[in-house]
Structure formats: structure tokens, C-alpha cells
Amino acid sequence: MNLANWLARSATLTPDAPALLHGAEVVATYAGFADRAARIATGLHGRGAVAGDRLALFMSNTPDYLAIWWGAWWAGLAVVPINSKLHEKEAAYIAQHSGARFAAVSVANLVAMSLTYLADVDEVYPTDAALYAAPMSHGAGCYNLMHVMKGARHVVPRSGGFEPAEILELAGSVGSIHMFAAPTMVRRLITHAEAVGHRGEGIRTIVYGGGPMYVADIEKAVDQFGPRFVQIYGQGETPMTITGLPRHLVADRTHPRWRERLGSVGIAMSSMEVRTVDEAGRDVPEDEVGEVICRGPSVMSAYWQNPDATASTLRDGWLWTGDMGALDAEGFLTLKDRSKDMIVSGGTNIYPREVEEVLLRHPDVAEVAVVGRPHEDWGEEVVAFVVGRAGPVDPAALDALCQSEIARFKRPKEYIVVEALPKNNYGKVLKTALRERFAKAPA
Ligand code: AMP
């Protein structure tokens, strides 16, 4: 199947419906969107492109992004979205290699992703508007598919990025907004909304994921905006589709274990099987930590031109995610950390997220990242990078908090106060960059 059928169908059903918006201004109807895609396809064919060729998309968010994306599909090409913030050399490498991830997938997995979304995450109506406040080369862009399928609107903020004030303004003028947001974006949006007294009017759904959402943050977000949040857990290898925490569970405060559920990534999506296993692939008992593996139609068929990576990641039909997590009796999955972020100190595993959750409860702490620092005797020791809220941060107070909440061996041995944490432009904290600081300046 060619996914461009979805665009052609929406253009036939609702030719005059608004499709592409730049800020609040409509720049194309569905007929116009489909026409542009068809003309781009003709242009590509005219330049010798044939079905199966790959088109690298190296540009920041604009309405043209979607026209080119669907034009490439219309022409039968595969799209390789490249983060526009990458260095030209890095982008050139990806273009040359033709996309280690997305180019490798057949479209069947994107169909599965879209249908699973409609079954488990959210319904989509023609009156909705997908707002792209995060780079379209990543998760946010994935969500354009179901909105094209259903003939909804696509809104690219004029700033081209994530500006809380602009988003709340668009929620008012465009309405029925749906957006994907990394946890750090949710936090910034809510901080701004609190300051201006906005209660989420005009926002229908915020899908969050891509990194850990701390319980304190999502609690606050629900207090401010109400039941508008859905969590998803996925990865490039099975785009946006492994587990989900549906809206009513994100907002529920009645279940005896609602806080634990809020700290989880939810339950397996309808098309997915999810297990937690040891290194040999044996299921670990309930509530114990193992590597998360999953199976389902949204999983990629292979990495592009990388058989070794494919063989270690796809084993007997299961995708090994590299994430460590625990399943409870009801099937809720709680992620501990990426296996590479786990700290091993004195032979014991320490999951940084657990320590971070505790530290974030301190009123002076705005953000925190816990990592392992190489240590002669212990292998690694726990170190916390802390961003203060306003004034100074007192390490003794943080240590006292940890003492009252978690085992002694998990307590950070040092608190390093920093202005900001290094993040990529999807808002993920770059723990590798923090660990590299130790390599440069040993303790
Ligand atoms: P990427 O392939 O770049 O999208 O990164 C996927 C990784 O992000 C996953 O393997 C997880 O480690 C992390 N991730 C995705 N969704 C969540 C979530 N809801 N909570 C915590 N971590 C997540």
C-alpha cells in the first residue's frame, strides 16, 4: 500500500477543508495539499527518481515539510527525515547512508503505528489540529500520518519551534490542538500556563513521551490542564508504539496505586506484546527489572545496511529495546533506565531515575540528572547534576532527603550544581555528555 492514498482520500472527501496552517493562517486546503504533493511527485519523477529511492529531508519545521514528505510518498519514495540541527557533515553522512532507521522500515509498520494510535492513544477528527512544536524529523512528525488519514489540520508555529506563549495563543485561535511534547516541554508549558493563568483551553491532547516524565511534573500538569495528557513509550525501531498510559489513567487519583501507575509508561498497546527478560531471554518475575523486549507489526524489519546491529536488536522476532524495566501484576511497565545509563556500584545496580524522582521533590531543585562516575574501588559512584530553581542549592539538604527516602548506597556522593543540563533538540538530557565531563576532568 502507498500511504499517499490517505492524502488522496482526504483530498477527495474534504477538498476544501483546511489542511496546512502556518501559525493561525491557512496556507493550503486538502485539495491544495494533495495537489502540491502530486506536483512534487511529478517533479521527482522528472528528475529520474524511481519508486524505492530515498529522499533525505533536512529542513526545519515549515508547512512545506509535509508537502515534500507526502510528495515523496506520492512518488513511491522513502523519506529519511534528518534532524535539522545536525551539522552538515553529520547530515551528509546520514543522507549518504540513507537513514539507518526510518528508511529501513517498510510502510506496513507505519500503518500499524497509525492504527494502534487510533485504538489506544487518541481519536482524531477532521476538526482537530496537529501542532508541530517539536522537530518533525522525530516523533512529532510521526503523528502527521493519522491527521492526514482523518483529514485534520496541520499547524506549524511561525516561530518554527516550541514557544509556550505562542502555543497557548494558537490553542485559542486554532482550537482542538493535538501535540506531541517531550517531558521538558510539558514542564515549560505548564510553568508558563501557571504564570498567565491558562487552564489548557483549546488543547485537546498532549501526548508526552520520548524520555522519563517525573511524577511530580505530570501531577502538576494535570492539576493545571486537567485530563488532556496521554503518555506513550516507543523508539525509532517501533515508532511511537510499545506501551501507553491512557488519558483516564494519567488523570486518575482514585486508584490505590495511582502514583505508581503515573510513574509507569502504562500497558502494552493493543498491537504489541511486551516482556521483561534476563540476558538469556528468560522472563524475569513480576516487579523485577529486566530488559524490555517487544513484538508487533510496528517493529522495523531491519536497520538499513547494518546486519550486525539488526541481528543483535531483532532476535527471534522480538525487538530488544535496550531499556530496563519492570512489569507489575496488572501489566504496567515501569522503565528504570536505558541499560547504558544504569549505574553499577560495588556490583549493585542503581537506576538513576529512582534517585532523580526523589531529588525532584525538593523545592530548590528545578532539574536533575544522575549519572555514574568511574571509581577505583566501586566501579562507579553516583553523582547528581542539579539545576537550582532560583537561589542556592544546599547539598546537605538534598542528602538528608535521599537518606529519608532511598537506600544509602544509592545516595549521590557528590552534587554538582549547573546552570542547565545538556539536551538535544528533542529535549532529551544527554547523559553521555555529562559522563564525558568525568573523562576530561577525573575526580
Ligand atoms: P528514540 O528512538 O530516539 O525515539 O528514543 C527512544 C528511547 O526513549 C526509548 O528506548 C526510551 O529509552 C526513551 N523513551 C521513550 N518514551 C519514553 C517514555 N514514555 N518514558 C521514558 N523513556 C522513554
XYZ file of C-alpha atoms in Angstrom, residues 105-270:
166
model
C 11.170 0.322 7.585
C 8.554 -0.800 5.162
C 5.413 1.145 5.263
C 3.464 -1.662 6.895
C 4.854 -0.682 10.289
C 3.703 2.916 9.842
C 0.201 1.670 9.053
C 0.334 -0.381 12.267
C 1.638 2.646 14.189
C -1.222 4.815 12.905
C -3.985 2.288 13.546
C -2.655 1.483 17.010
C -2.586 5.185 17.798
C -6.278 5.460 16.918
C -7.071 2.398 19.022
C -5.004 3.216 22.102
C -3.843 6.817 22.240
C -6.476 9.152 20.858
C -9.280 9.560 18.364
C -8.732 12.051 15.542
C -11.481 14.174 13.982
C -11.383 16.396 10.892
C -11.834 19.407 13.205
C -8.621 18.610 15.087
C -5.304 20.305 14.521
C -1.931 18.595 14.836
C 0.512 21.199 16.090
C 4.222 20.655 15.422
C 6.107 22.230 18.290
C 8.915 19.653 18.202
C 11.090 18.700 15.213
C 9.087 16.890 12.541
C 12.107 14.712 11.837
C 11.280 12.870 15.073
C 8.218 11.674 16.995
C 6.145 14.814 16.475
C 6.369 14.278 12.725
C 5.158 10.672 13.030
C 1.825 11.997 14.224
C 1.068 13.762 10.947
C 0.024 10.404 9.443
C -3.191 9.861 11.394
C -4.089 13.510 10.938
C -3.745 13.224 7.158
C -5.698 9.949 7.284
C -8.567 11.727 9.064
C -8.348 14.990 7.127
C -7.408 17.100 10.160
C -5.428 20.352 10.154
C -1.637 20.634 10.444
C -0.275 23.684 12.238
C 3.339 24.794 12.082
C 4.009 27.595 14.592
C 5.515 30.653 12.926
C 8.471 30.516 15.340
C 9.239 27.085 13.844
C 9.715 25.666 17.317
C 8.455 25.463 20.871
C 7.427 28.793 22.428
C 4.922 28.293 25.278
C 3.227 31.692 24.767
C 2.774 31.065 21.036
C 1.320 27.608 21.672
C -1.290 28.907 24.112
C -2.152 31.659 21.658
C -2.617 29.103 18.848
C -4.720 26.936 21.170
C -7.077 29.914 21.368
C -7.108 30.900 17.702
C -6.876 27.444 16.044
C -8.505 25.256 18.720
C -8.735 21.489 19.232
C -4.955 21.252 19.295
C -3.128 17.959 19.449
C 0.594 17.971 20.072
C 3.466 15.711 20.971
C 5.719 17.100 23.677
C 8.839 15.818 25.380
C 8.576 15.930 29.200
C 10.792 19.022 29.391
C 8.416 20.812 27.005
C 5.403 19.855 29.126
C 7.142 21.311 32.152
C 7.925 24.604 30.367
C 4.402 24.857 29.003
C 2.846 24.296 32.415
C 5.182 26.767 34.149
C 4.131 29.393 31.614
C 0.436 28.466 31.849
C 0.554 28.788 35.642
C 2.117 32.229 35.345
C -0.565 33.514 32.955
C -3.484 31.544 34.420
C -4.153 29.388 31.334
C -6.075 26.163 32.031
C -5.466 24.373 28.735
C -8.488 25.687 26.818
C -8.170 24.871 23.101
C -5.756 21.981 23.719
C -7.372 18.605 23.183
C -4.450 16.259 23.710
C -0.829 16.451 24.683
C 0.944 13.184 24.010
C 4.109 13.014 26.080
C 6.981 10.585 25.919
C 10.437 10.166 24.488
C 12.035 10.370 27.930
C 11.113 9.975 31.592
C 8.264 12.135 32.855
C 8.682 12.635 36.559
C 5.606 12.027 38.688
C 5.744 15.465 40.327
C 5.728 17.117 36.880
C 2.786 15.227 35.401
C 0.775 15.659 38.602
C 1.234 19.395 38.340
C 0.405 19.332 34.628
C -2.895 17.512 35.270
C -3.700 19.961 38.094
C -3.283 22.846 35.653
C -4.780 21.445 32.425
C -6.990 18.537 33.522
C -7.285 15.234 31.623
C -5.542 16.292 28.410
C -2.455 14.095 28.675
C -1.634 10.667 27.252
C 1.750 9.019 27.635
C 3.389 6.858 25.006
C 6.574 4.831 25.051
C 8.216 3.879 21.794
C 11.517 4.137 19.939
C 12.684 4.658 16.385
C 12.757 0.906 15.912
C 8.999 0.675 16.652
C 7.876 4.244 16.143
C 5.722 5.640 18.961
C 4.344 2.179 19.691
C 5.227 -0.043 22.652
C 3.143 0.934 25.682
C 0.774 3.753 26.556
C -0.799 5.331 29.625
C -4.255 6.440 28.517
C -5.758 9.781 29.412
C -8.138 8.498 32.094
C -5.295 6.715 33.903
C -2.998 9.736 33.697
C -5.728 11.788 35.379
C -6.978 9.127 37.836
C -6.346 9.908 41.516
C -8.708 7.318 42.937
C -6.851 4.071 42.326
C -4.853 2.994 45.406
C -1.709 2.779 43.279
C -2.310 5.793 41.025
C 1.084 7.305 41.809
C 2.924 4.137 40.768
C 0.848 3.986 37.611
C 1.677 7.607 36.871
C 5.359 6.772 37.205
C 4.967 3.919 34.735
C 4.800 4.047 30.930
C 1.456 2.230 31.021
C 0.368 -1.017 29.441
C 1.194 -2.756 26.164
C -0.568 -1.151 23.214
C -3.192 -3.314 21.524
